Coordinates of N, CA and C in Angstrom, one line a residue:
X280 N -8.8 28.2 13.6 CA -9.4 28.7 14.8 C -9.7 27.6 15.8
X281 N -9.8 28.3 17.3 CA -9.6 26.9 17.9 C -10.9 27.0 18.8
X282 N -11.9 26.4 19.2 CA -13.4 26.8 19.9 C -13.2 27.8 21.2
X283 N -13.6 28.6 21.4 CA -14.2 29.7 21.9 C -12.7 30.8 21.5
X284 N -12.4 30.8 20.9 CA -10.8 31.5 20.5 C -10.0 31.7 21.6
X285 N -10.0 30.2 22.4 CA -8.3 30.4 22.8 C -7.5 29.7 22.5
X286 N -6.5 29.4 23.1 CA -5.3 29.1 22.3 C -4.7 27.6 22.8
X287 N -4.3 27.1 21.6 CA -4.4 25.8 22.0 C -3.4 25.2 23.0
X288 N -4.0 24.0 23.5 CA -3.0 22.8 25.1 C -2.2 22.7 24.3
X289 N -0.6 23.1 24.0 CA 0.8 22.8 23.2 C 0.8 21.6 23.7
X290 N 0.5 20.9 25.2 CA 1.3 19.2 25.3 C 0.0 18.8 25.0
X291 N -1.5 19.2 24.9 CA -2.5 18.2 24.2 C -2.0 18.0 22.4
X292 N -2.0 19.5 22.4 CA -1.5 18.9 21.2 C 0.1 17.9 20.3
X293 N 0.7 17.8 21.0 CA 2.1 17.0 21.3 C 1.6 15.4 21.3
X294 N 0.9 15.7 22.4 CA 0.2 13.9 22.7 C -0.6 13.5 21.4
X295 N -1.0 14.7 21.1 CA -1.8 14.2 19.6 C -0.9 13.9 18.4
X296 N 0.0 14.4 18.3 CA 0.6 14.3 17.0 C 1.1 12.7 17.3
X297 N 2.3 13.0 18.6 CA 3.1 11.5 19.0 C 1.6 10.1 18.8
X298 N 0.7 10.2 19.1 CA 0.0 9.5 18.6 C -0.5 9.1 17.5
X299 N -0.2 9.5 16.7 CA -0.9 9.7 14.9 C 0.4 9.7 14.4
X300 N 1.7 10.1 14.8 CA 2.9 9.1 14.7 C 3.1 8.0 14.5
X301 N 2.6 7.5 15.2 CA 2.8 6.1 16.2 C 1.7 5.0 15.2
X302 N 0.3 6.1 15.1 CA -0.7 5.2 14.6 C -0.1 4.7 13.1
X303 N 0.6 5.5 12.6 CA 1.1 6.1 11.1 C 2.2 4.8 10.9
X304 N 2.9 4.9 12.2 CA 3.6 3.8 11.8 C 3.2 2.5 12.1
X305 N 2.4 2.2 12.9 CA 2.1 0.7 13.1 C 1.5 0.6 11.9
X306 N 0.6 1.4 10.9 CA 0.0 1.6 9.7 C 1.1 0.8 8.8
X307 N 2.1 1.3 8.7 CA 3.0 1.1 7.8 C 4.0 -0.6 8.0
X308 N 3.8 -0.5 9.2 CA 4.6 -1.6 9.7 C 3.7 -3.0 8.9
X309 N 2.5 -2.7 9.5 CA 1.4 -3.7 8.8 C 1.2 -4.3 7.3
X310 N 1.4 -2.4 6.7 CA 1.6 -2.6 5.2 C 2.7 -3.4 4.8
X311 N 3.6 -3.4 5.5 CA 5.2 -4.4 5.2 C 4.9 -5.4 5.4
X312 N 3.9 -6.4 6.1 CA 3.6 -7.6 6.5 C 2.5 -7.8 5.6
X313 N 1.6 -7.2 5.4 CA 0.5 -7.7 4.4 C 0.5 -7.9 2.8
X314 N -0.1 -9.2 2.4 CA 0.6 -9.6 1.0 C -0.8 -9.2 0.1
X315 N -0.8 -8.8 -1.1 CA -2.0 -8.6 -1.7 C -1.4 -9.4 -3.2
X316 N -2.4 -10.1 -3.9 CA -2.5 -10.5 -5.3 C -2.8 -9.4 -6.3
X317 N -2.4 -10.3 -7.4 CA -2.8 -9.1 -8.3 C -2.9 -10.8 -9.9
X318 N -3.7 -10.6 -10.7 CA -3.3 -11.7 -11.7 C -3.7 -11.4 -13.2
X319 N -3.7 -11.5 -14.3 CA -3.5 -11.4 -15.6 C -4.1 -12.8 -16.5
X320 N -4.8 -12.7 -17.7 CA -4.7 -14.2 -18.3 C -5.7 -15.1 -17.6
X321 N -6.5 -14.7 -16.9 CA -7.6 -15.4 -16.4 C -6.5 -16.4 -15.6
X322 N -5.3 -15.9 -15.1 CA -4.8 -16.9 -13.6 C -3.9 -17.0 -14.0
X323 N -3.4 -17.1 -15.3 CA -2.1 -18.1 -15.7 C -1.2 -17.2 -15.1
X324 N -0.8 -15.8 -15.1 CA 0.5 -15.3 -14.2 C -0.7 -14.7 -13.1
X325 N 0.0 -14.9 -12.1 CA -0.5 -14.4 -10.6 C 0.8 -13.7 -9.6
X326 N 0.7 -12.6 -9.4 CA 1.7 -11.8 -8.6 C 1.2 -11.7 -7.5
X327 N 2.3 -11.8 -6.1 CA 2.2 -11.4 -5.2 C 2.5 -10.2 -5.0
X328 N 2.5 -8.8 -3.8 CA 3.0 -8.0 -3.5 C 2.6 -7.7 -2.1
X329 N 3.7 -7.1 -1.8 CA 3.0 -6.6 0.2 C 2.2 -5.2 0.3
X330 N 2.1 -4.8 0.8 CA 1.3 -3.7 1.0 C 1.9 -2.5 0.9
X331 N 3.3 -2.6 0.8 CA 3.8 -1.4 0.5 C 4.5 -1.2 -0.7
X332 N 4.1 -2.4 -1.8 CA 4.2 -2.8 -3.4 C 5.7 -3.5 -3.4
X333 N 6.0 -4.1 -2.4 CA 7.1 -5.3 -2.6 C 7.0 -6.4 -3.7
X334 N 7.4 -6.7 -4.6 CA 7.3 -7.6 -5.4 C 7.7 -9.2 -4.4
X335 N 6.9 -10.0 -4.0 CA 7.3 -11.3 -3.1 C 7.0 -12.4 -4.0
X336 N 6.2 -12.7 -4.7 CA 6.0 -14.2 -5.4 C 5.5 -13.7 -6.9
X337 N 6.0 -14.5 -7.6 CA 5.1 -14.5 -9.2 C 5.3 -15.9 -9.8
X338 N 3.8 -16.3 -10.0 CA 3.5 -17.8 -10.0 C 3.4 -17.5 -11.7
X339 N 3.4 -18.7 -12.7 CA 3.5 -18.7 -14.6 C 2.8 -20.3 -14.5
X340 N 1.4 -20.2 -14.8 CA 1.1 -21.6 -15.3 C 1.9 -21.9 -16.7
X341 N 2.1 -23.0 -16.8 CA 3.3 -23.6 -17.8 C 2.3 -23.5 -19.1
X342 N 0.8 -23.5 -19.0 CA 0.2 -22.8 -20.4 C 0.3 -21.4 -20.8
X343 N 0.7 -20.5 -20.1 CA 1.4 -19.3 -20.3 C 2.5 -19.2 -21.3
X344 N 3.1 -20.2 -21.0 CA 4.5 -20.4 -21.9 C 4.6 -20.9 -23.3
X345 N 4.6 -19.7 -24.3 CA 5.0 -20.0 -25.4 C 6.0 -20.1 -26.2
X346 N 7.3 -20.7 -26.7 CA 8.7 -20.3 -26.5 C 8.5 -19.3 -27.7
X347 N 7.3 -19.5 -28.0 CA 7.3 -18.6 -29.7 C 6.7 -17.1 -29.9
X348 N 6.0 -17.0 -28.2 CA 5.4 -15.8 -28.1 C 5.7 -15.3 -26.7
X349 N 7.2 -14.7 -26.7 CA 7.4 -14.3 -25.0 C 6.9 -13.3 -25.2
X350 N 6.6 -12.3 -25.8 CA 6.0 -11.3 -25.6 C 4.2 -11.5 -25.2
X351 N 3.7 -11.8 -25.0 CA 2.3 -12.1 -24.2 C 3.0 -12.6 -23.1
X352 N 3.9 -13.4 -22.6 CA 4.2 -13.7 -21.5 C 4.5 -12.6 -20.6
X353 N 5.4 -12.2 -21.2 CA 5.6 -10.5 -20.4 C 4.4 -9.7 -20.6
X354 N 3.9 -9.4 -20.8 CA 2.7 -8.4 -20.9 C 1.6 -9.1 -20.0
X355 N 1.6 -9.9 -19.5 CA 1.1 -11.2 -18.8 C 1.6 -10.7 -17.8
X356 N 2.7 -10.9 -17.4 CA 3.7 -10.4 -15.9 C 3.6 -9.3 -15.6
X357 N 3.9 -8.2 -16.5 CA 3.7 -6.4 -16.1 C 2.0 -6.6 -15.4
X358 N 1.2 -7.4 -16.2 CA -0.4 -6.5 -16.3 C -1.1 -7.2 -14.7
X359 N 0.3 -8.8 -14.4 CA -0.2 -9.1 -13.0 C 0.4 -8.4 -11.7
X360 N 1.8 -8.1 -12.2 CA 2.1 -7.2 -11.7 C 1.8 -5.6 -10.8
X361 N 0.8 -5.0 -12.1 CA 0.2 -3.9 -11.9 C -1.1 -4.2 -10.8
X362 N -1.9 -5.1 -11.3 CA -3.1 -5.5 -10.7 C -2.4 -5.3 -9.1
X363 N -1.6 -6.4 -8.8 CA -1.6 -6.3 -7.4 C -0.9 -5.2 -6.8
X364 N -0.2 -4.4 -7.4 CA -0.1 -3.1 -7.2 C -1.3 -2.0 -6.9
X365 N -2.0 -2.3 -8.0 CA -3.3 -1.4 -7.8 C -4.1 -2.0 -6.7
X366 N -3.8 -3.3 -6.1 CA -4.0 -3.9 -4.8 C -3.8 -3.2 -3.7
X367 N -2.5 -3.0 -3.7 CA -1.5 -2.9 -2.5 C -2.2 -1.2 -2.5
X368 N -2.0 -0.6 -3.7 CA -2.2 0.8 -3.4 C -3.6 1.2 -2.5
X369 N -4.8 0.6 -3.0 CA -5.9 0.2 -2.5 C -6.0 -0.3 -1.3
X370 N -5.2 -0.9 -0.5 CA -4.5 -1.0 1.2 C -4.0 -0.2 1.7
X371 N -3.2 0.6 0.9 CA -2.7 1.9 1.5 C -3.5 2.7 2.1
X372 N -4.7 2.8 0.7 CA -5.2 3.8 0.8 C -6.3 3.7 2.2
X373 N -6.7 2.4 1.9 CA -7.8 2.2 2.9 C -6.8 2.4 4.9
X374 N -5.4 1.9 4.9 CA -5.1 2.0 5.9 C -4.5 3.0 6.1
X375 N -3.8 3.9 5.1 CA -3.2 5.1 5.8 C -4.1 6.5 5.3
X376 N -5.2 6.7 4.8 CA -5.7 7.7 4.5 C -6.3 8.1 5.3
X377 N -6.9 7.7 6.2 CA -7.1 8.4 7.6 C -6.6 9.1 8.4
X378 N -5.5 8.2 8.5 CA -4.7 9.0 9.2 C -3.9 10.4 8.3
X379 N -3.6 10.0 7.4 CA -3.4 11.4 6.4 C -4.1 12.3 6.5
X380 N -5.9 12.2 6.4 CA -6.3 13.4 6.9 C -6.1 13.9 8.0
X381 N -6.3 13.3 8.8 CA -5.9 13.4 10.8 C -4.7 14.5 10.8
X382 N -3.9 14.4 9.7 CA -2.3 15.6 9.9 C -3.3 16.4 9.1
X383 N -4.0 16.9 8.5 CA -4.7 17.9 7.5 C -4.2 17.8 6.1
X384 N -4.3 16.7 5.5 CA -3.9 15.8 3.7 C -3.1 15.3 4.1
X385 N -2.6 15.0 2.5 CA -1.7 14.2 2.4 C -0.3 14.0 3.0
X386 N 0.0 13.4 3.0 CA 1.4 12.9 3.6 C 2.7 13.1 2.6
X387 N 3.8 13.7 2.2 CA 4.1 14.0 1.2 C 4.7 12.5 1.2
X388 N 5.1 11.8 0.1 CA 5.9 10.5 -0.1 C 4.7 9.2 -0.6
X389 N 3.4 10.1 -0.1 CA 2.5 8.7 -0.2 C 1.6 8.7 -0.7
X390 N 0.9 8.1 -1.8 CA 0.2 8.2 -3.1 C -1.2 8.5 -2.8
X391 N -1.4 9.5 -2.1 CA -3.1 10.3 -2.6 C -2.8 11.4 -1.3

């Protein structure tokens, strides 16, 4: 319904979408440029990721490394891995869910 029931500005509303476009993507552009952590092991593996869950850096303190126990080492990696993912997602959410409401929900492709 649209207030006093008439019928809606087609180019107000045009200007509106083209801008929440626009906002949507500078949104995303950002997320491509911004790096979030994520780490495991009280520090020993530390993962980078960008904001849009790019995998960019993974740092292995050399006490991490056991030649006799790679399996903690990997589970080490996945669990810093995830962390900065559940980072990145957590950036998403905070920078594109607004605007996701703004279209009326979710955005199909983008996680909430």
């Amino acid at each position: 319904m649209f207030p006093g029931g008439g019928q809606p500005n087609m180019q107000q509303l045009l200007q509106q979408a083209q801008k929440m476009q626009q906002d949507l993507a500078n949104a995303q552009e950002e997320l491509a440029r911004t790096e979030v952590d994520g780490q495991a092991g009280g520090g020993l593996v530390k993962a980078t990721v960008t904001g849009a869950g790019e995998l960019r850096a993974l740092v292995i303190d050399p006490k991490a490394v056991d030649p006799e126990d790679t399996e903690t080492l990997a589970d080490l990696i996945v669990a810093a891995v995830q962390a900065a993912n559940e980072n990145a997602q957590a950036l998403q959410q905070q920078k594109l869910g607004p605007l996701a409401q703004g279209l009326g929900g979710g955005i199909p492709g983008l996680p909430f």
